[in-house]
Short mmCIF file of C-alpha atoms and ligand atoms in Angstrom, two decimals:
data_model
loop_
_atom_site.label_atom_id
_atom_site.label_comp_id
_atom_site.label_asym_id
_atom_site.label_seq_id
_atom_site.Cartn_x
_atom_site.Cartn_y
_atom_site.Cartn_z
CA MET A 1 103.75 129.83 147.90
CA ALA A 2 107.18 129.84 146.84
CA GLU A 3 107.75 127.75 143.45
CA VAL A 4 109.90 124.81 144.14
CA ARG A 5 111.85 123.60 141.19
CA HIS A 6 112.79 120.17 140.77
CA ARG A 7 113.90 118.66 137.28
CA HIS A 8 113.81 114.78 136.24
CA ASP A 9 113.96 113.09 133.07
CA VAL A 10 110.52 111.52 133.38
CA VAL A 11 107.49 113.10 135.31
CA VAL A 12 104.58 110.22 135.75
CA VAL A 13 101.38 111.62 137.00
CA GLY A 14 98.96 109.37 138.65
CA ALA A 15 100.33 106.41 140.94
CA GLY A 16 97.94 103.65 140.23
CA LEU A 17 99.39 100.12 138.89
CA SER A 18 99.81 101.98 135.32
CA GLY A 19 102.03 104.89 136.70
CA LEU A 20 104.03 102.70 138.90
CA VAL A 21 105.03 100.02 136.76
CA ALA A 22 106.00 102.85 133.82
CA ALA A 23 108.02 104.59 136.63
CA THR A 24 109.66 101.11 137.84
CA ARG A 25 110.50 100.27 134.46
CA LEU A 26 112.01 103.63 133.68
CA ARG A 27 113.91 103.24 137.14
CA GLN A 28 115.28 99.91 135.87
CA ALA A 29 116.80 101.40 132.60
CA GLY A 30 118.55 104.08 134.73
CA VAL A 31 116.03 107.06 134.11
CA ASP A 32 115.63 109.70 136.68
CA VAL A 33 111.74 109.34 137.46
CA ALA A 34 109.40 110.75 139.60
CA VAL A 35 105.72 110.03 140.72
CA VAL A 36 103.32 112.71 141.51
CA GLU A 37 99.88 110.60 142.73
CA ALA A 38 96.66 113.29 144.09
CA ASP A 39 95.59 110.66 146.53
CA SER A 40 97.09 110.54 149.94
CA GLU A 41 97.95 106.40 149.02
CA VAL A 42 99.05 104.62 145.91
CA GLY A 43 96.96 102.08 144.03
CA GLY A 44 94.30 104.11 142.28
CA ARG A 45 91.70 101.73 141.50
CA THR A 46 93.07 98.77 143.52
CA ARG A 47 92.31 99.92 147.52
CA SER A 48 92.58 97.11 150.11
CA ARG A 49 90.72 97.62 153.42
CA THR A 50 89.80 95.58 156.65
CA LEU A 51 86.93 94.05 157.10
CA ALA A 52 85.81 91.70 160.02
CA GLY A 53 89.46 90.80 160.12
CA ARG A 54 90.51 90.07 156.59
CA THR A 55 91.65 92.35 153.94
CA VAL A 56 89.06 92.91 151.08
CA ASP A 57 89.48 94.25 147.88
CA VAL A 58 86.99 97.73 147.61
CA GLY A 59 88.33 98.05 143.99
CA GLY A 60 89.91 95.70 141.37
CA GLU A 61 90.44 92.15 142.93
CA LEU A 62 89.78 89.02 140.27
CA VAL A 63 93.20 87.98 138.68
CA GLY A 64 92.07 85.54 135.30
CA ARG A 65 94.13 83.00 134.28
CA ASP A 66 95.61 85.05 131.32
CA TYR A 67 97.03 88.00 133.68
CA THR A 68 100.34 86.93 132.76
CA ARG A 69 101.82 90.33 132.95
CA LEU A 70 100.60 90.96 136.43
CA ARG A 71 100.78 87.42 137.67
CA GLY A 72 104.79 87.72 136.43
CA LEU A 73 104.83 91.37 138.71
CA VAL A 74 102.83 89.43 141.70
CA ALA A 75 105.44 86.72 142.10
CA ALA A 76 108.33 89.21 141.32
CA LEU A 77 107.20 91.16 144.24
CA GLY A 78 106.91 88.12 146.65
CA LEU A 79 103.08 88.27 146.59
CA ARG A 80 100.94 84.87 146.23
CA LEU A 81 97.77 84.40 144.52
CA GLU A 82 94.68 82.18 146.33
CA PRO A 83 91.47 81.24 145.04
CA ALA A 84 88.91 84.04 144.81
CA ALA A 85 85.22 83.69 144.29
CA PRO A 86 83.83 80.58 142.69
CA PRO A 87 83.91 79.68 138.97
CA MET A 88 81.06 80.39 136.63
CA PRO A 89 78.45 76.91 137.09
CA HIS A 90 76.94 78.11 140.20
CA LEU A 91 75.77 81.12 138.01
CA ARG A 92 71.96 82.16 138.60
CA LEU A 93 69.84 84.81 136.55
CA ASP A 94 68.33 85.85 139.40
CA ARG A 95 66.14 85.20 142.13
CA ARG A 96 63.41 83.92 140.44
CA ALA A 97 65.80 81.45 138.13
CA ARG A 98 66.14 78.33 139.59
CA PRO A 99 67.59 75.91 139.74
CA PRO A 100 70.69 77.66 138.94
CA LEU A 101 71.32 77.66 135.29
CA ARG A 102 73.88 75.53 134.13
CA PRO A 103 75.48 77.46 130.88
CA SER A 104 77.01 74.15 129.37
CA ALA A 105 73.45 73.10 128.99
CA ALA A 106 72.07 75.91 126.95
CA SER A 107 73.05 75.27 123.78
CA GLY A 108 71.24 78.85 122.68
CA LEU A 109 74.10 80.23 125.14
CA MET A 110 76.85 78.48 123.62
CA ALA A 111 76.11 79.05 120.30
CA ALA A 112 76.03 83.03 121.26
CA ALA A 113 79.25 82.35 122.98
CA ALA A 114 80.64 80.83 119.92
CA ARG A 115 79.59 83.46 117.34
CA LEU A 116 80.83 86.14 120.16
CA HIS A 117 83.99 84.40 120.10
CA HIS A 118 84.11 84.43 116.25
CA LEU A 119 83.66 88.12 116.15
CA CYS A 120 86.31 88.40 118.32
CA SER A 121 88.77 86.55 116.41
CA LEU A 122 88.45 89.06 113.56
CA LEU A 123 89.58 92.11 115.46
CA PRO A 124 93.19 92.82 115.80
CA PRO A 125 94.08 93.07 119.45
CA GLN A 126 95.95 96.16 119.56
CA ALA A 127 93.41 98.13 117.57
CA PRO A 128 90.02 96.48 117.44
CA TRP A 129 88.59 99.64 115.49
CA GLN A 130 91.24 98.95 112.56
CA ALA A 131 89.07 95.76 111.70
CA PRO A 132 87.38 95.62 108.34
CA LEU A 133 84.16 94.72 110.29
CA ALA A 134 84.86 97.82 112.99
CA ASP A 135 82.06 100.28 111.47
CA ARG A 136 79.48 97.66 111.50
CA LEU A 137 80.10 96.33 115.15
CA ASP A 138 80.84 99.69 116.36
CA ALA A 139 77.18 101.07 115.14
CA LEU A 140 75.25 98.55 117.08
CA SER A 141 74.49 98.48 120.71
CA LEU A 142 75.20 94.76 122.71
CA GLN A 143 71.53 95.00 123.08
CA ASP A 144 70.89 95.32 119.21
CA TRP A 145 73.01 92.54 118.62
CA LEU A 146 71.41 90.42 121.44
CA ALA A 147 67.90 91.34 119.79
CA ARG A 148 69.11 89.88 116.33
CA ALA A 149 71.06 86.79 117.76
CA PRO A 150 69.20 83.40 117.71
CA VAL A 151 68.98 83.02 121.23
CA ASP A 152 65.71 82.80 123.41
CA GLN A 153 64.51 85.90 125.85
CA ARG A 154 65.79 84.24 128.55
CA THR A 155 69.31 83.86 127.23
CA ALA A 156 69.27 87.43 125.81
CA ARG A 157 68.46 88.54 129.16
CA LEU A 158 71.48 86.49 130.88
CA LEU A 159 73.78 87.44 128.28
CA GLY A 160 73.01 91.35 128.91
CA ALA A 161 73.19 91.10 132.21
CA ALA A 162 76.42 89.47 132.66
CA ALA A 163 77.95 91.94 130.05
CA TRP A 164 76.24 94.73 132.22
CA ALA A 165 78.05 92.96 135.40
CA PHE A 166 81.44 92.83 134.10
CA THR A 167 81.60 96.26 131.79
CA THR A 168 79.41 98.43 134.19
CA ALA A 169 77.45 99.41 131.23
CA PRO A 170 73.87 98.52 130.38
CA PRO A 171 73.76 96.77 126.86
CA HIS A 172 71.54 99.42 125.21
CA GLY A 173 74.48 101.82 126.03
CA LEU A 174 77.09 99.59 125.07
CA SER A 175 78.93 99.19 121.28
CA LEU A 176 79.07 95.96 120.33
CA LEU A 177 82.56 96.57 119.14
CA ALA A 178 83.57 97.85 122.88
CA PHE A 179 81.73 94.67 124.35
CA LEU A 180 84.00 92.41 122.10
CA GLN A 181 87.28 94.71 122.82
CA TRP A 182 86.51 93.55 126.68
CA LEU A 183 85.55 90.02 125.90
CA LYS A 184 88.85 89.54 123.29
CA PRO A 185 91.60 89.08 126.26
CA ALA A 186 89.69 87.37 128.44
CA GLY A 187 89.44 84.37 125.79
CA GLY A 188 85.37 84.71 125.24
CA LEU A 189 82.52 84.19 127.34
CA SER A 190 82.92 79.97 127.61
CA ALA A 191 86.54 80.73 128.85
CA LEU A 192 85.09 83.02 131.44
CA TRP A 193 82.61 80.17 132.79
CA ARG A 194 85.35 77.94 133.10
CA GLU A 195 87.65 80.05 134.87
CA THR A 196 88.03 79.94 138.71
CA PRO A 197 89.18 83.77 139.57
CA TRP A 198 91.92 84.47 141.63
CA ARG A 199 92.93 87.10 143.91
CA ILE A 200 96.31 88.40 145.54
CA ARG A 201 96.43 87.15 149.12
CA GLY A 202 96.69 90.00 151.54
CA GLY A 203 95.03 92.37 148.94
CA ALA A 204 95.44 93.65 145.49
CA GLN A 205 96.94 97.17 146.67
CA GLN A 206 99.82 95.71 147.70
CA VAL A 207 101.10 95.53 144.47
CA ALA A 208 101.24 99.15 144.29
CA ARG A 209 102.56 99.56 147.85
CA ARG A 210 105.38 97.31 146.98
CA LEU A 211 106.23 98.98 143.92
CA ALA A 212 105.83 102.58 145.70
CA ALA A 213 108.16 101.31 148.32
CA ARG A 214 110.69 100.30 145.86
CA LEU A 215 110.54 103.78 143.95
CA GLY A 216 111.08 105.22 147.46
CA ASP A 217 110.89 109.03 147.97
CA ARG A 218 110.32 109.36 144.04
CA VAL A 219 106.90 108.63 144.81
CA LEU A 220 104.91 111.85 146.11
CA CYS A 221 101.33 111.37 147.12
CA GLY A 222 98.78 114.12 148.11
CA ALA A 223 99.85 116.46 144.96
CA PRO A 224 97.07 116.65 142.27
CA VAL A 225 98.52 117.58 139.01
CA GLN A 226 96.99 120.63 137.96
CA ALA A 227 98.75 121.52 134.53
CA VAL A 228 101.09 120.48 132.14
CA GLU A 229 102.84 122.77 129.89
CA GLN A 230 105.25 121.60 127.14
CA ASN A 231 107.69 123.86 124.88
CA GLY A 232 110.35 122.03 122.58
CA ALA A 233 112.85 121.44 125.22
CA GLU A 234 110.99 120.54 128.58
CA VAL A 235 107.59 119.72 130.26
CA ALA A 236 106.54 121.30 133.35
CA VAL A 237 104.04 119.46 135.62
CA TYR A 238 102.07 121.82 137.97
CA THR A 239 101.05 120.36 141.28
CA SER A 240 98.32 122.04 143.64
CA ASP A 241 100.99 122.95 146.25
CA GLY A 242 102.69 125.20 143.78
CA ALA A 243 105.28 123.15 143.17
CA VAL A 244 106.87 122.66 139.53
CA ARG A 245 108.38 119.68 138.12
CA ARG A 246 110.27 119.81 135.22
CA ALA A 247 110.98 116.76 132.94
CA ARG A 248 112.43 115.80 129.36
CA ARG A 249 108.77 113.84 128.98
CA ALA A 250 106.17 113.32 131.22
CA VAL A 251 103.55 110.46 131.23
CA VAL A 252 99.86 110.83 132.57
CA CYS A 253 98.48 107.65 133.91
CA THR A 254 95.02 108.84 135.02
CA PRO A 255 91.78 107.48 134.56
CA LEU A 256 90.06 108.87 131.56
CA ALA A 257 87.10 109.99 133.27
CA THR A 258 89.27 112.71 135.30
CA THR A 259 92.27 113.34 132.89
CA GLY A 260 90.26 116.23 131.32
CA SER A 261 90.47 117.99 134.89
CA ILE A 262 94.20 118.77 134.07
CA THR A 263 95.41 122.19 131.94
CA PHE A 264 97.52 121.09 129.25
CA THR A 265 99.49 123.48 127.14
CA PRO A 266 99.68 123.64 124.36
CA GLN A 267 96.29 122.23 124.11
CA LEU A 268 95.80 118.87 123.39
CA PRO A 269 94.77 118.01 119.92
CA ALA A 270 91.05 117.88 119.31
CA ALA A 271 90.90 114.04 119.13
CA GLN A 272 92.39 113.84 122.57
CA ARG A 273 90.01 116.31 124.15
CA LEU A 274 87.35 114.41 122.91
CA LEU A 275 87.83 111.35 125.15
CA ASP A 276 86.31 113.69 127.79
CA GLN A 277 82.95 112.27 125.82
CA VAL A 278 83.48 108.71 126.57
CA HIS A 279 81.71 107.94 130.04
CA SER A 280 82.78 106.06 133.14
CA PRO A 281 79.40 104.76 134.38
CA ALA A 282 79.19 104.92 138.17
CA VAL A 283 79.75 102.07 140.22
CA THR A 284 79.39 101.11 143.96
CA LYS A 285 81.47 97.97 145.30
CA LEU A 286 80.12 96.54 148.26
CA LEU A 287 81.48 93.85 150.77
CA ALA A 288 79.72 92.33 153.62
CA ALA A 289 81.03 90.05 156.22
CA SER A 290 79.52 87.00 156.29
CA ALA A 291 78.56 84.92 159.31
CA ASP A 292 77.34 81.86 157.14
CA VAL A 293 77.46 82.21 153.99
CA PRO A 294 76.96 78.69 151.83
CA ARG A 295 80.06 76.87 151.69
CA ARG A 296 80.03 76.60 147.95
CA GLY A 297 80.36 79.62 146.64
CA VAL A 298 77.56 81.79 144.74
CA LEU A 299 77.92 84.09 141.67
CA ALA A 300 74.42 85.43 140.69
CA ALA A 301 73.93 87.78 138.14
CA GLY A 302 70.78 89.58 137.16
CA ASP A 303 69.24 91.37 139.81
CA ALA A 304 68.22 95.33 139.27
CA VAL A 305 70.26 96.74 141.88
CA MET A 306 73.10 94.18 142.11
CA PRO A 307 73.77 93.26 138.95
CA LEU A 308 76.74 91.06 139.95
CA ALA A 309 76.98 89.43 143.44
CA MET A 310 79.53 86.73 144.56
CA ALA A 311 79.84 84.94 148.07
CA ASP A 312 82.58 82.78 149.41
CA THR A 313 82.73 81.70 153.11
CA HIS A 314 84.11 85.01 154.25
CA HIS A 315 82.49 87.65 152.70
CA ALA A 316 80.04 88.52 150.17
CA VAL A 317 80.44 90.96 147.15
CA GLY A 318 78.03 92.93 145.40
CA PHE A 319 78.03 95.73 142.39
CA ALA A 320 75.77 98.58 141.94
CA TYR A 321 75.41 100.57 138.81
CA GLY A 322 74.07 104.05 137.51
CA THR A 323 71.26 105.61 140.15
CA ASP A 324 71.36 102.35 142.68
CA THR A 325 74.82 103.19 143.52
CA ALA A 326 73.09 106.07 145.79
CA LEU A 327 71.23 103.71 147.99
CA PRO A 328 72.66 103.74 151.83
CA THR A 329 74.85 100.65 152.40
CA PRO A 330 72.40 98.90 154.58
CA ARG A 331 69.77 98.82 151.94
CA LEU A 332 72.68 97.60 149.48
CA ARG A 333 73.72 95.02 152.06
CA ASP A 334 69.84 93.89 151.83
CA HIS A 335 69.77 93.66 148.02
CA LEU A 336 73.02 91.63 148.10
CA MET A 337 71.95 89.17 150.42
CA ALA A 338 68.22 88.53 148.55
CA VAL A 339 69.86 88.14 145.29
CA LEU A 340 72.24 85.79 147.23
CA GLY A 341 69.45 84.02 148.51
CA LEU A 342 70.87 84.38 151.70
CA ASP A 343 68.49 83.57 154.80
CA GLY A 344 68.19 86.79 157.37
CA GLY A 345 70.91 87.55 159.17
CA ALA A 346 73.70 85.52 157.00
CA LEU A 347 75.31 88.36 156.43
CA ALA A 348 76.67 90.23 159.71
CA PRO A 349 76.35 94.04 159.65
CA GLU A 350 79.69 94.74 159.15
CA ALA A 351 80.10 96.17 155.34
CA ILE A 352 82.08 98.60 153.58
CA ALA A 353 80.69 100.33 150.20
CA LEU A 354 82.95 102.62 147.76
CA ALA A 355 81.14 104.69 145.18
CA TRP A 356 84.08 104.94 142.91
CA HIS A 357 82.39 107.69 140.57
CA GLU A 358 82.51 109.83 143.87
CA GLU A 359 86.19 109.73 144.16
CA PRO A 360 87.80 113.13 142.79
CA HIS A 361 90.40 111.47 141.10
CA ILE A 362 88.91 108.32 139.48
CA GLY A 363 85.58 109.61 138.42
CA GLY A 364 83.72 106.13 137.64
CA GLY A 365 84.38 102.64 137.23
CA TYR A 366 86.17 102.44 133.55
CA PRO A 367 84.91 103.92 130.51
CA ALA A 368 81.96 102.23 128.51
CA PHE A 369 82.00 103.37 125.15
CA ALA A 370 78.63 103.64 123.48
CA PRO A 371 77.90 103.04 120.13
CA GLY A 372 80.10 104.79 117.79
CA GLN A 373 82.45 105.62 120.40
CA LEU A 374 85.08 103.14 120.04
CA THR A 375 85.89 103.90 116.23
CA ARG A 376 86.09 107.23 116.74
CA HIS A 377 87.83 107.73 119.71
CA GLY A 378 90.05 104.50 119.44
CA PRO A 379 92.88 105.81 117.65
CA ALA A 380 93.23 108.84 120.22
CA LEU A 381 93.91 106.36 123.11
CA ARG A 382 97.40 105.97 123.25
CA ALA A 383 98.24 108.57 120.89
CA GLY A 384 100.79 111.33 122.62
CA HIS A 385 101.41 114.65 122.34
CA ASP A 386 105.01 115.60 121.87
CA ARG A 387 106.51 115.18 124.97
CA VAL A 388 103.66 114.39 126.87
CA HIS A 389 102.35 110.38 126.67
CA PHE A 390 99.29 108.82 127.85
CA ALA A 391 98.82 105.32 129.75
CA GLY A 392 96.37 103.07 131.74
CA ALA A 393 94.00 100.19 131.71
CA ASP A 394 91.36 102.82 130.37
CA ARG A 395 93.45 103.29 127.05
CA SER A 396 94.99 99.85 127.02
CA THR A 397 94.22 96.45 125.09
CA TRP A 398 92.94 94.68 128.20
CA PRO A 399 90.26 97.95 129.21
CA GLY A 400 88.98 97.66 133.10
CA THR A 401 91.63 95.32 134.33
CA MET A 402 94.37 95.25 136.60
CA GLU A 403 96.53 93.45 133.62
CA GLY A 404 95.35 96.51 131.43
CA ALA A 405 97.19 98.78 133.46
CA VAL A 406 100.39 96.36 134.21
CA ARG A 407 100.50 96.02 129.97
CA ASP A 408 100.08 100.03 129.53
CA GLY A 409 102.31 100.93 132.03
CA GLU A 410 105.02 98.68 130.37
CA ARG A 411 104.48 99.90 126.85
CA VAL A 412 104.43 103.56 127.77
CA ALA A 413 107.67 102.93 129.79
CA ALA A 414 109.58 101.08 126.34
CA GLU A 415 107.86 104.05 124.10
CA ILE A 416 109.76 106.53 126.25
CA ARG A 417 112.99 104.75 126.89
CA THR A 418 112.92 104.89 122.80
CA ARG A 419 112.30 108.48 122.74
CA LEU A 420 115.18 109.04 125.61
CA GLY A 421 117.50 106.31 123.91
CA ALA A 422 118.05 104.76 127.26
C1 FAD B 1 84.70 98.27 141.36
C2 FAD B 1 86.32 98.19 140.54
C3 FAD B 1 86.28 96.31 140.43
C4 FAD B 1 86.93 96.11 139.98
N1 FAD B 1 87.57 94.96 139.43
C5 FAD B 1 88.55 94.40 139.07
C6 FAD B 1 88.87 93.13 139.05
O1 FAD B 1 88.21 92.31 139.70
N2 FAD B 1 89.93 92.64 138.05
C7 FAD B 1 90.57 93.43 137.72
O2 FAD B 1 91.66 93.23 136.64
N3 FAD B 1 90.39 94.66 137.21
C8 FAD B 1 89.19 95.29 138.01
N4 FAD B 1 89.20 96.57 138.00
C9 FAD B 1 89.83 97.64 137.15
C10 FAD B 1 91.02 97.89 137.54
O3 FAD B 1 91.16 97.95 139.01
C11 FAD B 1 91.46 99.05 136.93
O4 FAD B 1 91.75 98.75 135.67
C12 FAD B 1 93.00 99.26 137.28
O5 FAD B 1 93.44 99.44 138.73
C13 FAD B 1 93.53 100.92 136.84
O6 FAD B 1 94.94 101.10 137.18
P1 FAD B 1 95.44 102.44 136.37
O7 FAD B 1 96.65 102.64 136.84
O8 FAD B 1 95.04 102.37 134.79
O9 FAD B 1 94.26 103.72 136.92
P2 FAD B 1 94.34 103.96 138.17
O10 FAD B 1 93.97 102.94 139.17
O11 FAD B 1 93.17 104.71 138.49
O12 FAD B 1 95.20 104.76 138.93
C14 FAD B 1 95.18 106.24 138.50
C15 FAD B 1 95.73 107.19 139.23
O13 FAD B 1 96.03 108.63 138.79
C16 FAD B 1 95.58 109.31 140.38
N5 FAD B 1 95.17 110.80 139.64
C17 FAD B 1 94.35 111.33 139.06
N6 FAD B 1 94.34 112.42 138.80
C18 FAD B 1 95.38 112.92 139.17
C19 FAD B 1 96.04 114.44 138.99
N7 FAD B 1 95.70 115.14 138.52
N8 FAD B 1 96.99 114.34 139.73
C20 FAD B 1 97.89 113.21 139.89
N9 FAD B 1 97.14 112.06 140.01
C21 FAD B 1 96.14 111.82 139.64
C22 FAD B 1 94.27 108.91 140.82
O14 FAD B 1 94.33 109.01 142.14
C23 FAD B 1 94.81 106.96 140.73
O15 FAD B 1 95.62 106.79 141.93
C24 FAD B 1 88.13 96.97 138.93
C25 FAD B 1 87.55 98.42 139.23
C26 FAD B 1 86.51 98.90 139.80
C27 FAD B 1 86.35 100.25 139.96
#
């Protein structure tokens, strides 16, 4: 196919939240920007679908109290938030642990939460790997820390299960420093327990859809970027349809798990190439329509197949990790029903499961830094390479969240504006 030539100030690779926020901020500053997206739709790891007549989120969904940048964007786009899953007081360790564990009554749990909170306070938010204690915290897995913490076995299991549920990594495979990095912006464990999460009414993908609609024909879907080449004067971005877009700068807003599939010329520095070593664990999110779930919501943690499960009056949600993600949807649905303690038939047969690690341009849930990896790879996360910049939730100070995607999109837009003098 003949080469089609386009010229812009900036080409953004990836139309997830981070790429679209970066493009929007640049556009607002009068920069000529184009966005190229591999998938047939925008939104990346936010994706909304219809289940039993209701909009559900098969990717990012819950909006925390402190998600100030996302909340501002939601309001600016004319969208609204609504209460989502129930707050943590209904947390159950697993099927065998009845009655529900009330974290406020568990003094060991509170002491561990306070210790973790203290450790979080020692980390610089922008670069936790620069903390004086960073090497020591990164050398330990969360499991190592739990084994030494002054908590009983049950509390250690609960904490491990909760961390696994939220970070997608089993406690033995997750660096303590990485867990603290995730926990810090959330305000610590006690803040998480107290929090009532929110969701975006009509689905989280609407944020990306509305941003893309405002950018109009500057956003091109179905165009996987294969190569990014730069010389001293410009960057050329090659897509699989044979087109090339030339620009003064490019920003790559793809997941860490799939960025390595793009060929960079000249080669990226070793520190950036080595980010490939950070694993993004397999995760499947399952949503099942519910005919009769309890009026009061339930949030459960600790089951082997469904470490995290929630239900409200309309639908139940569960997450499977690792090898369990390969189970067929009806089996996952049965596990979801069991961990929520619902009687047979409470969940209607209609269910949606999405295995994010099987999505060719996503490649996993989000990065889970193993012991030793965050101190080694952290400094490369947001480093650019001459005219090529990198951004995304996976590289942000709020990893694994939509807030991180928005913040990092804003960060990289400001960085590029400075370089362009825009
Ligand atoms: C199952 C699940 C549940 C989650 N739940 C929550 C939650 O409740 N709350 C929360 O805040 N966060 C949640 N998250 C995290 C949140 O969804 C993500 O952190 C955020 O959406 C990532 O945005 P991003 O723009 O950084 O990356 P992405 O959304 O992954 O966007 C990257 C884009 O780049 C595109 N791309 C990749 N390769 C190429 C290429 N070669 N050429 C062109 N385009 C390419 C991809 O198709 C994608 O559209 C969840 C994530 C998952 C997977």
